[in-house]
GROMACS .gro file of N, CA and C in nm:
model
  345
    1MET      N    1   4.198   1.923   2.818
    1MET     CA    2   4.282   2.030   2.766
    1MET      C    3   4.222   2.165   2.805
    2VAL      N    4   4.304   2.251   2.861
    2VAL     CA    5   4.261   2.385   2.900
    2VAL      C    6   4.289   2.479   2.783
    3GLU      N    7   4.186   2.551   2.743
    3GLU     CA    8   4.202   2.646   2.634
    3GLU      C    9   4.210   2.787   2.690
    4GLU      N   10   4.313   2.857   2.651
    4GLU     CA   11   4.332   2.995   2.695
    4GLU      C   12   4.248   3.088   2.608
    5VAL      N   13   4.199   3.195   2.668
    5VAL     CA   14   4.125   3.296   2.592
    5VAL      C   15   4.225   3.395   2.535
    6HIS      N   16   4.220   3.412   2.405
    6HIS     CA   17   4.311   3.502   2.334
    6HIS      C   18   4.231   3.624   2.290
    7ARG      N   19   4.295   3.739   2.295
    7ARG     CA   20   4.229   3.866   2.259
    7ARG      C   21   4.301   3.928   2.141
    8PHE      N   22   4.221   3.975   2.046
    8PHE     CA   23   4.276   4.036   1.925
    8PHE      C   24   4.204   4.168   1.897
    9PRO      N   25   4.260   4.279   1.945
    9PRO     CA   26   4.198   4.410   1.917
    9PRO      C   27   4.229   4.455   1.774
   10PHE      N   28   4.134   4.526   1.715
   10PHE     CA   29   4.154   4.583   1.582
   10PHE      C   30   4.053   4.695   1.564
   11GLU      N   31   4.069   4.774   1.459
   11GLU     CA   32   3.976   4.882   1.429
   11GLU      C   33   3.900   4.847   1.302
   12ALA      N   34   3.771   4.876   1.305
   12ALA     CA   35   3.687   4.857   1.186
   12ALA      C   36   3.565   4.946   1.200
   13MET      N   37   3.518   4.997   1.087
   13MET     CA   38   3.397   5.079   1.084
   13MET      C   39   3.405   5.194   1.183
   14ALA      N   40   3.523   5.254   1.191
   14ALA     CA   41   3.549   5.370   1.278
   14ALA      C   42   3.526   5.338   1.425
   15SER      N   43   3.546   5.214   1.462
   15SER     CA   44   3.525   5.172   1.601
   15SER      C   45   3.635   5.077   1.645
   16ARG      N   46   3.659   5.078   1.774
   16ARG     CA   47   3.750   4.978   1.831
   16ARG      C   48   3.674   4.846   1.844
   17CYS      N   49   3.737   4.741   1.803
   17CYS     CA   50   3.675   4.608   1.808
   17CYS      C   51   3.773   4.512   1.874
   18GLU      N   52   3.721   4.400   1.918
   18GLU     CA   53   3.807   4.298   1.976
   18GLU      C   54   3.743   4.161   1.956
   19ILE      N   55   3.825   4.068   1.914
   19ILE     CA   56   3.782   3.929   1.906
   19ILE      C   57   3.843   3.858   2.025
   20ARG      N   58   3.760   3.786   2.096
   20ARG     CA   59   3.806   3.701   2.206
   20ARG      C   60   3.767   3.558   2.171
   21LEU      N   61   3.865   3.470   2.176
   21LEU     CA   62   3.833   3.331   2.147
   21LEU      C   63   3.920   3.237   2.227
   22ALA      N   64   3.862   3.122   2.257
   22ALA     CA   65   3.934   3.017   2.329
   22ALA      C   66   3.992   2.923   2.225
   23ALA      N   67   4.120   2.894   2.240
   23ALA     CA   68   4.187   2.804   2.146
   23ALA      C   69   4.297   2.729   2.220
   24PRO      N   70   4.334   2.612   2.168
   24PRO     CA   71   4.435   2.532   2.237
   24PRO      C   72   4.575   2.593   2.235
   25ASN      N   73   4.601   2.684   2.138
   25ASN     CA   74   4.734   2.746   2.133
   25ASN      C   75   4.725   2.880   2.058
   26THR      N   76   4.830   2.958   2.071
   26THR     CA   77   4.833   3.091   2.012
   26THR      C   78   4.825   3.086   1.860
   27GLY      N   79   4.893   2.991   1.799
   27GLY     CA   80   4.892   2.980   1.653
   27GLY      C   81   4.752   2.959   1.597
   28THR      N   82   4.678   2.869   1.660
   28THR     CA   83   4.541   2.844   1.618
   28THR      C   84   4.455   2.968   1.638
   29ALA      N   85   4.471   3.031   1.754
   29ALA     CA   86   4.394   3.152   1.784
   29ALA      C   87   4.423   3.261   1.682
   30GLU      N   88   4.550   3.282   1.651
   30GLU     CA   89   4.587   3.386   1.554
   30GLU      C   90   4.528   3.358   1.416
   31ALA      N   91   4.534   3.233   1.373
   31ALA     CA   92   4.480   3.198   1.241
   31ALA      C   93   4.330   3.224   1.236
   32LEU      N   94   4.259   3.184   1.341
   32LEU     CA   95   4.114   3.206   1.344
   32LEU      C   96   4.080   3.355   1.350
   33ALA      N   97   4.152   3.428   1.433
   33ALA     CA   98   4.126   3.572   1.447
   33ALA      C   99   4.155   3.645   1.316
   34GLN      N  100   4.264   3.610   1.249
   34GLN     CA  101   4.298   3.677   1.124
   34GLN      C  102   4.194   3.649   1.017
   35ALA      N  103   4.140   3.528   1.015
   35ALA     CA  104   4.033   3.496   0.919
   35ALA      C  105   3.908   3.579   0.949
   36ALA      N  106   3.874   3.592   1.076
   36ALA     CA  107   3.757   3.672   1.115
   36ALA      C  108   3.778   3.819   1.082
   37ILE      N  109   3.896   3.871   1.112
   37ILE     CA  110   3.926   4.012   1.084
   37ILE      C  111   3.924   4.037   0.933
   38ALA      N  112   3.975   3.944   0.856
   38ALA     CA  113   3.972   3.959   0.710
   38ALA      C  114   3.828   3.967   0.659
   39GLU      N  115   3.738   3.889   0.720
   39GLU     CA  116   3.597   3.894   0.679
   39GLU      C  117   3.534   4.027   0.718
   40VAL      N  118   3.567   4.078   0.835
   40VAL     CA  119   3.517   4.210   0.876
   40VAL      C  120   3.565   4.316   0.777
   41ARG      N  121   3.690   4.310   0.739
   41ARG     CA  122   3.746   4.406   0.643
   41ARG      C  123   3.675   4.396   0.507
   42ARG      N  124   3.648   4.273   0.464
   42ARG     CA  125   3.578   4.253   0.337
   42ARG      C  126   3.438   4.315   0.343
   43ILE      N  127   3.368   4.291   0.452
   43ILE     CA  128   3.234   4.347   0.468
   43ILE      C  129   3.241   4.499   0.471
   44GLU      N  130   3.339   4.553   0.542
   44GLU     CA  131   3.355   4.699   0.548
   44GLU      C  132   3.383   4.757   0.409
   45ARG      N  133   3.474   4.694   0.334
   45ARG     CA  134   3.505   4.741   0.198
   45ARG      C  135   3.381   4.738   0.109
   46THR      N  136   3.302   4.634   0.125
   46THR     CA  137   3.186   4.615   0.037
   46THR      C  138   3.069   4.704   0.073
   47TYR      N  139   3.041   4.720   0.204
   47TYR     CA  140   2.915   4.782   0.245
   47TYR      C  141   2.927   4.915   0.318
   48SER      N  142   3.046   4.967   0.339
   48SER     CA  143   3.059   5.094   0.410
   48SER      C  144   3.009   5.210   0.324
   49ARG      N  145   2.924   5.292   0.382
   49ARG     CA  146   2.878   5.410   0.308
   49ARG      C  147   2.985   5.518   0.306
   50TYR      N  148   3.091   5.501   0.382
   50TYR     CA  149   3.199   5.599   0.387
   50TYR      C  150   3.307   5.573   0.283
   51ARG      N  151   3.297   5.465   0.209
   51ARG     CA  152   3.395   5.433   0.106
   51ARG      C  153   3.331   5.459  -0.031
   52ALA      N  154   3.392   5.544  -0.109
   52ALA     CA  155   3.336   5.578  -0.241
   52ALA      C  156   3.329   5.458  -0.334
   53ASP      N  157   3.415   5.358  -0.310
   53ASP     CA  158   3.418   5.241  -0.398
   53ASP      C  159   3.328   5.127  -0.352
   54SER      N  160   3.250   5.147  -0.246
   54SER     CA  161   3.163   5.039  -0.198
   54SER      C  162   3.034   5.032  -0.278
   55ILE      N  163   2.970   4.917  -0.276
   55ILE     CA  164   2.843   4.902  -0.345
   55ILE      C  165   2.737   4.994  -0.285
   56VAL      N  166   2.741   5.014  -0.155
   56VAL     CA  167   2.645   5.103  -0.090
   56VAL      C  168   2.661   5.246  -0.141
   57SER      N  169   2.783   5.292  -0.154
   57SER     CA  170   2.806   5.427  -0.207
   57SER      C  171   2.761   5.438  -0.352
   58ARG      N  172   2.785   5.334  -0.430
   58ARG     CA  173   2.741   5.336  -0.570
   58ARG      C  174   2.588   5.338  -0.579
   59ILE      N  175   2.522   5.260  -0.494
   59ILE     CA  176   2.375   5.260  -0.493
   59ILE      C  177   2.323   5.396  -0.451
   60ASN      N  178   2.380   5.453  -0.345
   60ASN     CA  179   2.335   5.584  -0.298
   60ASN      C  180   2.356   5.692  -0.403
   61ALA      N  181   2.470   5.688  -0.472
   61ALA     CA  182   2.499   5.789  -0.575
   61ALA      C  183   2.402   5.778  -0.692
   62ALA      N  184   2.353   5.658  -0.720
   62ALA     CA  185   2.264   5.635  -0.833
   62ALA      C  186   2.117   5.648  -0.798
   63ALA      N  187   2.087   5.665  -0.672
   63ALA     CA  188   1.948   5.662  -0.624
   63ALA      C  189   1.855   5.750  -0.707
   64GLY      N  190   1.751   5.688  -0.759
   64GLY     CA  191   1.650   5.760  -0.836
   64GLY      C  192   1.692   5.797  -0.977
   65ARG      N  193   1.814   5.763  -1.016
   65ARG     CA  194   1.861   5.802  -1.150
   65ARG      C  195   1.888   5.683  -1.240
   66TYR      N  196   1.955   5.583  -1.189
   66TYR     CA  197   1.985   5.466  -1.271
   66TYR      C  198   2.009   5.344  -1.183
   67ARG      N  199   2.001   5.229  -1.247
   67ARG     CA  200   2.022   5.102  -1.175
   67ARG      C  201   2.169   5.075  -1.154
   68VAL      N  202   2.197   5.001  -1.048
   68VAL     CA  203   2.334   4.961  -1.019
   68VAL      C  204   2.339   4.809  -1.018
   69GLU      N  205   2.430   4.754  -1.093
   69GLU     CA  206   2.446   4.609  -1.094
   69GLU      C  207   2.518   4.568  -0.966
   70CYS      N  208   2.470   4.461  -0.904
   70CYS     CA  209   2.534   4.416  -0.780
   70CYS      C  210   2.552   4.265  -0.783
   71ASP      N  211   2.638   4.217  -0.697
   71ASP     CA  212   2.664   4.073  -0.689
   71ASP      C  213   2.551   4.002  -0.615
   72ASP      N  214   2.555   3.869  -0.618
   72ASP     CA  215   2.448   3.789  -0.558
   72ASP      C  216   2.439   3.810  -0.407
   73GLU      N  217   2.552   3.823  -0.340
   73GLU     CA  218   2.549   3.844  -0.195
   73GLU      C  219   2.473   3.972  -0.160
   74THR      N  220   2.504   4.080  -0.231
   74THR     CA  221   2.438   4.207  -0.205
   74THR      C  222   2.289   4.198  -0.239
   75TRP      N  223   2.256   4.134  -0.350
   75TRP     CA  224   2.116   4.118  -0.388
   75TRP      C  225   2.040   4.041  -0.280
   76GLN      N  226   2.097   3.931  -0.232
   76GLN     CA  227   2.031   3.851  -0.128
   76GLN      C  228   2.017   3.930   0.002
   77LEU      N  229   2.118   4.007   0.036
   77LEU     CA  230   2.112   4.089   0.157
   77LEU      C  231   2.001   4.193   0.147
   78LEU      N  232   1.992   4.260   0.034
   78LEU     CA  233   1.887   4.361   0.015
   78LEU      C  234   1.748   4.297   0.010
   79ALA      N  235   1.737   4.180  -0.052
   79ALA     CA  236   1.608   4.110  -0.056
   79ALA      C  237   1.565   4.070   0.085
   80TYR      N  238   1.659   4.023   0.165
   80TYR     CA  239   1.627   3.983   0.303
   80TYR      C  240   1.587   4.106   0.386
   81ALA      N  241   1.659   4.216   0.368
   81ALA     CA  242   1.624   4.340   0.439
   81ALA      C  243   1.485   4.387   0.399
   82ASP      N  244   1.450   4.375   0.272
   82ASP     CA  245   1.317   4.413   0.226
   82ASP      C  246   1.211   4.323   0.289
   83HIS      N  247   1.240   4.194   0.298
   83HIS     CA  248   1.147   4.100   0.363
   83HIS      C  249   1.126   4.139   0.509
   84LEU      N  250   1.234   4.168   0.580
   84LEU     CA  251   1.224   4.206   0.722
   84LEU      C  252   1.150   4.338   0.739
   85TYR      N  253   1.170   4.431   0.646
   85TYR     CA  254   1.098   4.558   0.651
   85TYR      C  255   0.948   4.532   0.643
   86GLY      N  256   0.907   4.449   0.549
   86GLY     CA  257   0.765   4.418   0.534
   86GLY      C  258   0.711   4.339   0.652
   87ALA      N  259   0.786   4.240   0.698
   87ALA     CA  260   0.741   4.155   0.808
   87ALA      C  261   0.729   4.232   0.939
   88SER      N  262   0.809   4.337   0.954
   88SER     CA  263   0.806   4.415   1.078
   88SER      C  264   0.716   4.538   1.068
   89GLY      N  265   0.645   4.553   0.959
   89GLY     CA  266   0.561   4.670   0.941
   89GLY      C  267   0.643   4.798   0.930
   90GLY      N  268   0.763   4.786   0.876
   90GLY     CA  269   0.848   4.903   0.857
   90GLY      C  270   0.940   4.935   0.974
   91LEU      N  271   0.934   4.856   1.081
   91LEU     CA  272   1.020   4.883   1.196
   91LEU      C  273   1.166   4.849   1.168
   92PHE      N  274   1.190   4.745   1.089
   92PHE     CA  275   1.327   4.711   1.050
   92PHE      C  276   1.358   4.790   0.925
   93ASP      N  277   1.458   4.877   0.932
   93ASP     CA  278   1.491   4.964   0.819
   93ASP      C  279   1.643   4.971   0.808
   94ILE      N  280   1.698   4.921   0.698
   94ILE     CA  281   1.844   4.920   0.686
   94ILE      C  282   1.901   5.056   0.653
   95THR      N  283   1.818   5.151   0.617
   95THR     CA  284   1.870   5.285   0.590
   95THR      C  285   1.904   5.353   0.722
   96SER      N  286   2.002   5.440   0.718
   96SER     CA  287   2.043   5.508   0.842
   96SER      C  288   1.991   5.650   0.849
   97GLY      N  289   1.918   5.694   0.750
   97GLY     CA  290   1.870   5.833   0.748
   97GLY      C  291   1.785   5.870   0.866
   98VAL      N  292   1.688   5.787   0.900
   98VAL     CA  293   1.600   5.815   1.013
   98VAL      C  294   1.681   5.819   1.142
   99LEU      N  295   1.769   5.724   1.158
   99LEU     CA  296   1.853   5.718   1.278
   99LEU      C  297   1.942   5.841   1.288
  100ARG      N  298   2.002   5.882   1.177
  100ARG     CA  299   2.091   5.998   1.180
  100ARG      C  300   2.015   6.127   1.207
  101ARG      N  301   1.889   6.136   1.166
  101ARG     CA  302   1.811   6.255   1.198
  101ARG      C  303   1.781   6.262   1.347
  102ALA      N  304   1.755   6.148   1.410
  102ALA     CA  305   1.724   6.146   1.554
  102ALA      C  306   1.850   6.167   1.638
  103TRP      N  307   1.959   6.102   1.600
  103TRP     CA  308   2.083   6.109   1.678
  103TRP      C  309   2.184   6.195   1.603
  104ASP      N  310   2.173   6.324   1.617
  104ASP     CA  311   2.268   6.416   1.557
  104ASP      C  312   2.379   6.439   1.659
  105PHE      N  313   2.494   6.377   1.635
  105PHE     CA  314   2.602   6.383   1.733
  105PHE      C  315   2.669   6.519   1.742
  106ARG      N  316   2.630   6.612   1.656
  106ARG     CA  317   2.683   6.748   1.667
  106ARG      C  318   2.610   6.826   1.775
  107ARG      N  319   2.492   6.779   1.813
  107ARG     CA  320   2.414   6.846   1.919
  107ARG      C  321   2.414   6.757   2.043
  108PRO      N  322   2.444   6.813   2.159
  108PRO     CA  323   2.447   6.732   2.281
  108PRO      C  324   2.307   6.709   2.338
  109ARG      N  325   2.228   6.630   2.266
  109ARG     CA  326   2.089   6.607   2.305
  109ARG      C  327   2.052   6.463   2.274
  110VAL      N  328   1.985   6.399   2.370
  110VAL     CA  329   1.937   6.263   2.349
  110VAL      C  330   1.794   6.271   2.295
  111PRO      N  331   1.764   6.200   2.187
  111PRO     CA  332   1.629   6.204   2.132
  111PRO      C  333   1.525   6.151   2.232
  112GLY      N  334   1.407   6.207   2.226
  112GLY     CA  335   1.298   6.162   2.313
  112GLY      C  336   1.236   6.034   2.261
  113PRO      N  337   1.151   5.970   2.341
  113PRO     CA  338   1.089   5.843   2.302
  113PRO      C  339   1.004   5.853   2.175
  114ASP      N  340   0.947   5.969   2.148
  114ASP     CA  341   0.864   5.985   2.029
  114ASP      C  342   0.947   5.999   1.901
  115GLU      N  343   1.076   6.019   1.916
  115GLU     CA  344   1.162   6.033   1.799
  115GLU      C  345   1.213   5.898   1.754
   0.00000   0.00000   0.00000
């Protein structure tokens, strides 16, 4: 059986995205792509710092002032990120502050290697 490659463009996280998958027919491909896109949307709703209702925005708003209750998925994700931070000697950092300071897209300048 020859499987055709199906393409499903969509937007997420302020970027153009595309799912490409091989499937025996269009119906199967569409069902799989829609499930994947729904998961991307769920992750974006939950973890986008640009959405006031996301857990990330709630954590950032509460930083240093009070605790934020979170679900098990978020707790496990943060615990794993903390583990990777320690295991990498601080090289793995889920915060975007350092990155945003180096790559300021308002200035037409590429950061140097020391940044």
